[in-house]
Structure formats: C-alpha cells, structure tokens
Amino acid sequence: MIDFELTPEEEASIQAAHKEAEETLRPIARYYDEHEHESPQELINRMWEAQGESMLGLGVAAALRIEETCWGDAGLMLCSPSSSLGGAAILMTGTQEQQQRFLKKFGEGDPKWGAMAMTESGCGSDTAAISATAVQDGDEWVLNGEKIFVTGGKRAVDDSDGLVVVWATVDKSAGRAGMKSFVVEAGTPGMRVEKVEKKLGIRASDTATIIFDNCRIPYENILGSPEVRKIDKSQTAGFKRAMATFDATRPIIAAMALGVGRAALDFIKETFEEEGIEIRYGLPRHQLSAIERDVMDMEANYKAAKMLMLRAVWMMSQFQPNSLEASMAKAKAGLAVTRIAQKAIELMGPLGYSRKCLLEKWMRDAKINDIFEGTGQINMLIVARRVLDYSREQLK
Ligand SMILES: Cc1cc2nc3c(=O)[nH]c(=O)nc-3n(C[C@H](O)[C@H](O)[C@H](O)COP(=O)(O)OP(=O)(O)OC[C@H]3O[C@@H](n4cnc5c(N)ncnc54)[C@H](O)[C@@H]3O)c2cc1C
C-alpha cells in the first residue's frame, strides 16, 4: 500500500529545510542569478557540513526537503556539493566495490561534486547516438570525445576532488550494446573543462563542456559487473541498467520543479491576499472570476504533479520498478511548473515581468525541468510506450 505518512522527525526536517530556504537561499537568489559563475562559497560550505543526500534511496521526506530547498532557489540547490547525478549512476550501475571506492570521498574532507556526462552535440534525446569513444589499451581505457551541458561539471573537475561519470561507446557498430559508462576522477590528465555555459535560468548552477583527449583511466573504472561490461552485440543489459539511473533522478527533478512552481504560486496568493482579492474555493466554476479559475487551475496542476512525484519517489524508496511513474512525474511536473510560472507573471502584469520580484526568475528557472533528464516529449514518449506496450522501434 502506498504510504506518504511522515514521522514527526521528518515533518520537522521539512520545516527546517523551508526555514533554511527562506532565510538563507531566498535572500541571495537574485545576486547569484545576476552574478552567473560566481560561487556561493559560504552556502556551499554550509551545505557540505549538512551533507547532501545521494539521489538514490531517497524517500518521500527527502524529496519534500528538495522541494522546499528549490522553493528557496533551484539554482543554488544545484550548487549543493554531493555525488549528484554521477553518484546516482554509480549506485545504479556500479558494483558494491565501485560504489565504495568512488563514493567514499563524498563523506569526507572538502566539498566535492559528482557529475554525469552523456550529452554531446549530436546526442541528446537519442542517447544511442553517442560518439565519444573508449578504447581498451592494456589495463587502461583511453577516452576521447566532447561532452556538453554537464551540470556541476566545472565544480566536479576543476573546483574539487570530484568525479564525472562519462558515457562512451566501446564499439560503435554494436549500437546500444556498445555503450558503457566510466568514472573519471578529477585531476586525471586528458580531462579538461572547455567552457561554462551562460544560461537562461538556474544560473548559479555551472553547466560545462568537458573534453576528453586521450584521457587514460584504470580498466576497473568501467562501471558494472563483468556481465554488464561485456561487449556482446545482442546484449543491451548494460545500457538498460544505465538508463535506469533516470528512474532515480527523474522523480527528484520533479520535486525540484515543484519547489519552483510553489514559489510562484505562494507569491501570487500572498499578493492577492494583501490586495484583498479572495480565492473563493467551493463555488461552481461558472461563478468564479477568471483570476480564481486561473489560480485553481495552477493549484490543480501543482497537486497532480506532486502526487505523481510522491508515488514515483515512494516506489523508488521501496525498490519497486518505477520507470513509468518516474517519467510520468517528470513530464507532468516539468510542464506544470513552466505553465504555473508563466501564468503567475501574466496574473501579476508588469510587476511579474519586472525584476522587482523573483517571478521572472522563476519562469526562467522553471523551463530547465522540462529539458534535462529527458525532455517533456521524451518522457511522454516513454510513458506512451509503457502504457501501450510498444517497443522503442514501434513508437519513436
Ligand atoms: C542547463 C542544462 C543542464 C544539463 N545537464 C546535463 C547533464 O548534467 N548531463 C547530461 O548528459 N546532459 C545534460 N543536459 C542536456 C540535456 O539532457 C539535453 O539537452 C536533453 O536531453 C535534450 O537533448 P538535446 O538538447 O540534444 O535536444 P534534442 O534531442 O535535439 O531535442 C530537441 C527537441 O526535439 C524533441 N524531440 C527529440 N526527439 C523526439 C522524439 N522522438 N519525439 C518527440 N520530440 C522529440 C525534444 O523533446 C526537444 O524538444 C543539460 C542541459 C541543460 C540545458
């Protein structure tokens, strides 16, 4: 039975996350939006001391804490030092020995970041189009290629003793079966950050292009069991396993999206209240004003996305397969937050469009949730395939 019940301790931790978001993140949100690529060092140290959580094994309470933090600021939340997406990939695809070897350092020493590099200029939604290569040379792999839009890439490679999980093909002719993931630790010769993107939103988060130029890593840094590492053209188990990383990360992106969406919703409701505009719940729809209908639609979308997110996270915490639910939650939340933020600006008029308040920033921050970790279209495609029982080839 699905159970979203929280213990009093969990409730308290969510309230504490909200307080931190309100008192620490909100006041500096505009500054780091306007000073892109500047690092919020004090906040980073504070977050590191509080120790970020890994993306896997997260329960309902942890997802709700992430929502609260993103209510404070999503860009700053993404600066939080942790193994992040890289860690999720290692936990999903690595052996126990690899998990221990690569993730131990995220619990000690100075702040560190993990990142995951899959996207290339010719490979985004079509994950099988990867052109970065990994060639075995004795007891090493030699990586070559360029990865773009790597979240936390600079912090993982240049600013800390972090790591990057890199996707590369060991045999192009093998298609998906040739795709494997590799761990490249910071400081490895041949890996360098080429540039950091200037972005529309989540500007506090660094998004890097990383070059792998004859980058040599130990053979043992290929993720997975010997079975997964095998290059067998009829075997896509490794690829499927790696794709399962998204089952863990998509519900978390949904939680992030909800934080931004609720920030916008709370803002307009508070402003209406101050202006004496009442939202009259319970009236028949035809008796409502246009503003009331809009606010209720926004709330309904927020709540629907939240229920989907909670279900996907809860299933993940119970180690139940959740690919369908994770994609549903991500698709709905990505769409809901972009619509909520846009509508909020519309309802506020010029105030919403100005930089006096954070609405315009939230609209810019919202959109990324509909892009990374699979775009809205791709997640809807996954949902359609699963619901209709179509294969990848049958429904493209
Ligand atoms: C700020 C930011 C951070 C990112 N962080 C990371 C990261 O950490 N690691 C990483 O590897 N990548 C990251 N990405 C990349 C992101 O995952 C990709 O941008 C995303 O997967 C889409 O790929 P694409 O940009 O190549 O778009 P494309 O795949 O070229 O898609 C373009 C458009 O076509 C649509 N489309 C494509 N195929 C279909 C289809 N079959 N049916 C219907 N519509 C379709 C898409 O939905 C999209 O709207 C990041 C991107 C951004 C902007």
Coordinates of C-alpha atoms in Angstrom, one line a residue, residues 28-379:
I28 CA 20.9 35.6 -2.1
A29 CA 18.9 34.2 -5.1
R30 CA 18.8 37.4 -7.1
Y31 CA 22.5 38.1 -6.5
Y32 CA 23.7 34.7 -7.9
D33 CA 21.3 34.9 -10.7
E34 CA 22.9 38.2 -11.7
H35 CA 26.4 37.1 -11.0
E36 CA 26.5 33.9 -13.0
H37 CA 29.6 31.7 -12.4
E38 CA 30.3 33.3 -9.1
S39 CA 30.3 30.7 -6.4
P40 CA 28.2 30.9 -3.2
Q41 CA 31.1 29.6 -1.1
E42 CA 29.6 30.2 2.3
L43 CA 26.4 28.4 1.3
I44 CA 28.4 25.6 -0.2
N45 CA 30.4 25.0 3.0
R46 CA 27.2 25.1 5.0
M47 CA 25.5 22.6 2.7
W48 CA 28.6 20.3 2.8
E49 CA 28.6 20.3 6.6
A50 CA 24.9 19.4 6.5
Q51 CA 25.9 16.7 4.0
G52 CA 23.8 16.4 0.8
E53 CA 21.9 13.3 0.2
S54 CA 22.5 10.8 -2.6
M55 CA 19.8 10.6 -5.3
L56 CA 19.1 7.0 -4.7
G57 CA 17.3 5.5 -1.8
L58 CA 15.6 8.9 -1.3
G59 CA 12.3 8.7 0.5
V60 CA 9.3 10.9 0.4
A61 CA 10.6 13.1 3.2
A62 CA 13.9 13.7 1.4
A63 CA 12.1 14.6 -1.9
L64 CA 9.9 17.1 0.1
R65 CA 13.1 18.6 1.5
I66 CA 14.4 19.1 -2.0
E67 CA 11.1 20.7 -3.0
E68 CA 11.5 23.2 -0.1
T69 CA 15.1 23.9 -1.0
C70 CA 14.1 24.7 -4.6
W71 CA 11.3 26.8 -3.3
G72 CA 14.2 28.9 -1.9
D73 CA 16.2 28.7 -5.1
A74 CA 16.7 25.9 -7.6
G75 CA 20.0 27.2 -9.0
L76 CA 21.5 27.4 -5.5
M77 CA 20.2 24.0 -4.7
L78 CA 22.1 22.6 -7.7
C79 CA 25.3 24.1 -6.3
S80 CA 24.9 21.7 -3.3
P81 CA 28.1 19.6 -3.1
S82 CA 27.3 15.9 -3.4
S83 CA 27.9 13.0 -5.8
S84 CA 24.7 14.1 -7.5
L85 CA 23.9 12.6 -10.9
G86 CA 27.3 10.9 -11.1
G87 CA 26.6 9.3 -7.8
A88 CA 23.2 8.1 -8.9
A89 CA 24.8 6.5 -12.0
I90 CA 27.4 4.8 -9.8
L91 CA 24.8 3.5 -7.4
M92 CA 22.6 2.3 -10.2
T93 CA 25.3 0.6 -12.4
G94 CA 28.4 0.1 -10.3
T95 CA 29.4 -2.9 -8.3
Q96 CA 29.5 -2.7 -4.5
E97 CA 33.3 -2.4 -4.7
Q98 CA 32.9 0.5 -7.1
Q99 CA 30.3 2.3 -5.0
Q100 CA 32.6 2.1 -2.0
R101 CA 35.7 3.1 -4.0
F102 CA 34.2 6.1 -5.8
L103 CA 31.6 7.4 -3.3
K104 CA 33.5 7.2 0.0
K105 CA 35.2 10.6 -0.6
F106 CA 31.8 12.3 -0.7
G107 CA 31.5 11.8 3.0
E108 CA 34.8 13.3 4.0
G109 CA 37.2 16.2 3.5
D110 CA 36.4 19.3 1.5
P111 CA 33.2 19.9 -0.5
K112 CA 33.1 17.7 -3.7
W113 CA 30.8 17.3 -6.7
G114 CA 29.9 14.5 -9.0
A115 CA 28.6 14.9 -12.5
M116 CA 27.2 12.8 -15.3
A117 CA 28.3 13.5 -18.9
M118 CA 26.1 11.9 -21.5
T119 CA 25.0 14.7 -23.9
E120 CA 27.1 15.6 -27.0
S121 CA 26.5 18.0 -29.8
G122 CA 24.9 15.1 -31.9
C123 CA 23.5 13.2 -29.0
G124 CA 20.8 14.4 -26.6
S125 CA 17.4 12.7 -26.6
D126 CA 18.8 10.0 -28.8
T127 CA 21.1 8.5 -26.2
A128 CA 22.3 5.8 -28.6
A129 CA 24.0 8.4 -30.9
I130 CA 27.0 8.7 -28.6
S131 CA 30.2 9.3 -30.4
A132 CA 32.7 9.6 -27.5
T133 CA 34.9 6.5 -27.6
A134 CA 36.6 4.3 -25.0
V135 CA 39.3 2.0 -26.3
Q136 CA 41.0 -0.6 -24.1
D137 CA 44.7 -0.3 -24.0
G138 CA 46.3 -2.9 -21.7
D139 CA 44.9 -2.3 -18.3
E140 CA 43.6 1.1 -19.1
W141 CA 40.8 2.7 -21.1
V142 CA 41.5 5.7 -23.3
L143 CA 38.6 8.1 -23.6
N144 CA 38.1 10.6 -26.4
G145 CA 35.3 13.0 -27.1
E146 CA 33.4 16.1 -26.1
K147 CA 30.6 16.3 -23.6
I148 CA 28.3 19.3 -23.4
F149 CA 25.9 20.7 -20.8
V150 CA 27.3 18.8 -17.9
T151 CA 25.6 20.0 -14.7
G152 CA 28.2 20.7 -12.0
G153 CA 30.9 19.8 -14.5
K154 CA 33.3 22.6 -13.5
R155 CA 32.8 22.0 -9.8
A156 CA 33.4 18.3 -10.3
V157 CA 36.5 18.7 -12.5
D158 CA 38.2 22.0 -11.6
D159 CA 36.9 23.1 -8.2
S160 CA 37.0 19.9 -6.2
D161 CA 38.3 16.3 -5.9
G162 CA 35.1 15.2 -7.6
L163 CA 34.3 12.8 -10.4
V164 CA 32.5 12.6 -13.7
V165 CA 30.6 9.5 -15.0
V166 CA 31.1 9.5 -18.7
W167 CA 29.2 7.7 -21.3
A168 CA 31.2 6.4 -24.3
T169 CA 31.0 3.7 -26.9
V170 CA 33.4 0.8 -26.9
D171 CA 32.1 -0.4 -30.3
K172 CA 30.1 1.9 -32.5
S173 CA 28.9 -1.0 -34.7
A174 CA 27.3 -2.5 -31.6
G175 CA 24.8 0.4 -31.1
R176 CA 23.3 0.5 -27.6
A177 CA 25.2 -2.7 -26.6
G178 CA 28.5 -0.8 -27.1
M179 CA 27.6 2.0 -24.7
K180 CA 29.2 1.8 -21.3
S181 CA 29.8 4.3 -18.5
F182 CA 33.2 5.1 -17.0
V183 CA 34.3 7.0 -13.9
V184 CA 36.9 9.7 -14.5
E185 CA 38.2 11.3 -11.3
A186 CA 39.2 14.9 -11.1
G187 CA 42.8 15.5 -11.9
T188 CA 43.0 12.8 -14.5
P189 CA 45.2 14.0 -17.3
G190 CA 43.3 14.4 -20.6
M191 CA 40.1 15.6 -19.0
R192 CA 39.5 19.4 -19.0
V193 CA 36.7 21.9 -18.8
E194 CA 36.5 23.7 -22.1
K195 CA 33.8 26.3 -21.2
V196 CA 31.0 27.1 -18.8
E197 CA 27.6 28.0 -20.4
K198 CA 25.8 31.3 -19.9
K199 CA 22.2 30.3 -19.3
L200 CA 18.6 31.4 -19.3
G201 CA 17.9 30.1 -15.8
I202 CA 19.4 28.2 -12.8
R203 CA 22.4 30.4 -13.3
A204 CA 24.0 29.6 -10.0
S205 CA 24.5 26.0 -11.3
D206 CA 27.5 25.5 -13.5
T207 CA 26.9 23.8 -16.8
A208 CA 30.2 22.8 -18.5
T209 CA 31.6 21.4 -21.7
I210 CA 34.2 18.8 -20.9
I211 CA 36.8 17.5 -23.3
F212 CA 38.4 14.0 -23.1
D213 CA 41.6 14.0 -25.0
N214 CA 43.4 10.6 -24.8
C215 CA 42.2 10.5 -21.2
R216 CA 43.5 7.4 -19.6
I217 CA 41.7 5.8 -16.7
P218 CA 42.2 2.4 -15.0
Y219 CA 40.4 -0.6 -16.6
E220 CA 38.5 -1.0 -13.3
N221 CA 36.7 2.4 -13.8
I222 CA 34.2 0.9 -16.3
L223 CA 31.0 0.7 -14.3
G224 CA 29.2 -2.6 -13.7
S225 CA 29.7 -6.3 -13.2
P226 CA 31.7 -8.3 -15.7
E227 CA 28.4 -9.3 -17.4
V228 CA 27.5 -5.6 -17.9
R229 CA 31.0 -4.7 -19.2
K230 CA 30.9 -7.4 -21.9
I231 CA 30.7 -6.2 -25.5
D232 CA 28.1 -8.5 -26.8
K233 CA 26.1 -7.1 -29.7
S234 CA 22.9 -9.0 -28.7
Q235 CA 23.2 -7.7 -25.1
T236 CA 21.8 -4.3 -24.0
A237 CA 21.6 -5.1 -20.3
G238 CA 24.4 -2.6 -19.6
F239 CA 22.6 0.2 -21.5
K240 CA 19.2 -0.7 -19.8
R241 CA 20.9 -0.7 -16.4
A242 CA 22.4 2.7 -17.0
M243 CA 19.1 4.1 -18.3
A244 CA 17.7 3.0 -15.0
T245 CA 19.7 5.9 -13.4
F246 CA 16.9 8.1 -14.7
D247 CA 14.3 6.2 -12.7
A248 CA 16.0 7.5 -9.6
T249 CA 16.8 11.0 -10.9
R250 CA 13.6 11.9 -12.7
P251 CA 11.4 12.0 -9.6
I252 CA 14.0 14.2 -7.9
I253 CA 13.8 16.7 -10.9
A254 CA 10.0 16.6 -10.5
A255 CA 10.5 17.6 -6.8
M256 CA 12.8 20.4 -7.8
A257 CA 10.2 21.6 -10.4
L258 CA 7.5 21.6 -7.7
G259 CA 9.6 23.8 -5.5
V260 CA 9.9 26.5 -8.2
G261 CA 6.2 26.1 -9.1
R262 CA 5.1 26.5 -5.5
A263 CA 7.3 29.5 -5.0
A264 CA 5.4 31.3 -7.8
L265 CA 2.0 30.1 -6.6
D266 CA 2.7 31.2 -3.0
F267 CA 3.8 34.6 -4.2
I268 CA 0.7 35.3 -6.2
K269 CA -1.6 34.0 -3.5
E270 CA 0.1 36.2 -0.9
T271 CA 0.0 39.2 -3.2
F272 CA -3.7 38.7 -3.8
E273 CA -4.4 38.4 -0.1
E274 CA -2.5 41.6 0.5
E275 CA -4.7 43.3 -2.1
G276 CA -7.9 41.9 -0.6
I277 CA -8.5 39.5 -3.6
E278 CA -10.1 36.4 -2.2
I279 CA -10.0 33.0 -3.9
R280 CA -13.4 31.5 -3.3
Y281 CA -13.0 27.8 -3.2
G282 CA -16.0 25.6 -3.5
L283 CA -18.1 27.8 -5.8
P284 CA -19.4 26.3 -9.1
R285 CA -16.8 27.1 -11.8
H286 CA -19.2 29.4 -13.8
Q287 CA -19.5 31.7 -10.7
L288 CA -15.7 32.1 -10.3
S289 CA -13.8 35.1 -11.6
A290 CA -11.1 34.5 -14.2
I291 CA -8.4 35.0 -11.6
E292 CA -9.9 32.5 -9.3
R293 CA -10.2 29.9 -12.1
D294 CA -6.6 30.5 -13.1
V295 CA -5.3 30.1 -9.5
M296 CA -7.3 26.9 -9.0
D297 CA -6.0 25.5 -12.3
M298 CA -2.4 26.3 -11.2
E299 CA -3.0 24.6 -7.9
A300 CA -4.6 21.6 -9.5
N301 CA -1.6 21.2 -11.8
Y302 CA 0.8 21.6 -8.9
K303 CA -1.1 19.0 -6.8
A304 CA -1.4 16.5 -9.7
A305 CA 2.3 16.7 -10.3
K306 CA 3.1 16.4 -6.6
M307 CA 1.0 13.2 -6.3
L308 CA 2.9 11.7 -9.3
M309 CA 6.2 12.7 -7.8
L310 CA 5.4 11.3 -4.4
R311 CA 4.3 8.0 -5.9
A312 CA 7.5 7.7 -8.0
V313 CA 9.7 8.5 -5.1
W314 CA 7.9 6.2 -2.7
M315 CA 8.2 3.3 -5.2
M316 CA 11.9 4.1 -5.5
S317 CA 12.3 4.0 -1.8
Q318 CA 10.6 0.6 -1.7
F319 CA 12.9 -0.6 -4.5
Q320 CA 10.0 -1.2 -6.8
P321 CA 10.4 -0.7 -10.6
N322 CA 9.2 2.9 -11.3
S323 CA 10.3 3.7 -14.8
L324 CA 6.7 4.5 -15.9
E325 CA 5.9 6.5 -12.7
A326 CA 9.3 8.4 -12.8
S327 CA 8.6 9.5 -16.4
M328 CA 5.0 10.5 -15.6
A329 CA 6.1 12.6 -12.7
K330 CA 8.9 14.3 -14.6
A331 CA 6.8 15.0 -17.7
K332 CA 3.9 16.4 -15.6
A333 CA 6.0 18.4 -13.2
G334 CA 8.1 19.9 -16.0
L335 CA 5.0 21.0 -17.8
A336 CA 3.2 22.2 -14.7
V337 CA 6.0 24.4 -13.4
T338 CA 6.5 26.1 -16.8
R339 CA 2.8 26.8 -17.1
I340 CA 2.4 27.9 -13.4
A341 CA 5.4 30.3 -13.6
Q342 CA 4.3 31.8 -16.9
K343 CA 0.7 32.2 -15.7
A344 CA 1.9 33.8 -12.5
I345 CA 3.7 36.5 -14.5
E346 CA 0.6 37.0 -16.6
L347 CA -1.6 37.5 -13.5
M348 CA 0.9 40.0 -11.9
G349 CA 1.2 42.0 -15.1
P350 CA 4.2 44.4 -15.2
L351 CA 5.2 43.6 -11.7
G352 CA 5.7 40.0 -12.8
Y353 CA 7.8 41.0 -15.7
S354 CA 10.0 43.3 -13.7
R355 CA 13.0 42.4 -11.6
K356 CA 11.4 43.8 -8.5
C357 CA 10.3 40.4 -7.6
L358 CA 11.5 36.9 -8.4
L359 CA 8.6 35.8 -10.7
E360 CA 10.5 36.4 -13.9
K361 CA 13.5 34.5 -12.5
W362 CA 11.3 31.5 -11.5
M363 CA 9.9 31.5 -15.1
R364 CA 13.4 31.2 -16.4
D365 CA 14.4 28.6 -13.7
A366 CA 11.2 26.6 -14.4
K367 CA 12.0 25.7 -18.0
I368 CA 15.0 23.5 -17.4
N369 CA 12.8 21.0 -15.6
D370 CA 11.2 20.3 -18.9
I371 CA 14.5 19.8 -20.6
F372 CA 17.2 17.9 -18.6
E373 CA 16.9 14.3 -17.6
G374 CA 14.8 13.7 -20.7
T375 CA 12.7 16.4 -22.2
G376 CA 8.9 16.5 -21.7
Q377 CA 8.4 15.0 -25.1
I378 CA 10.8 12.1 -24.4
N379 CA 9.2 11.3 -21.1

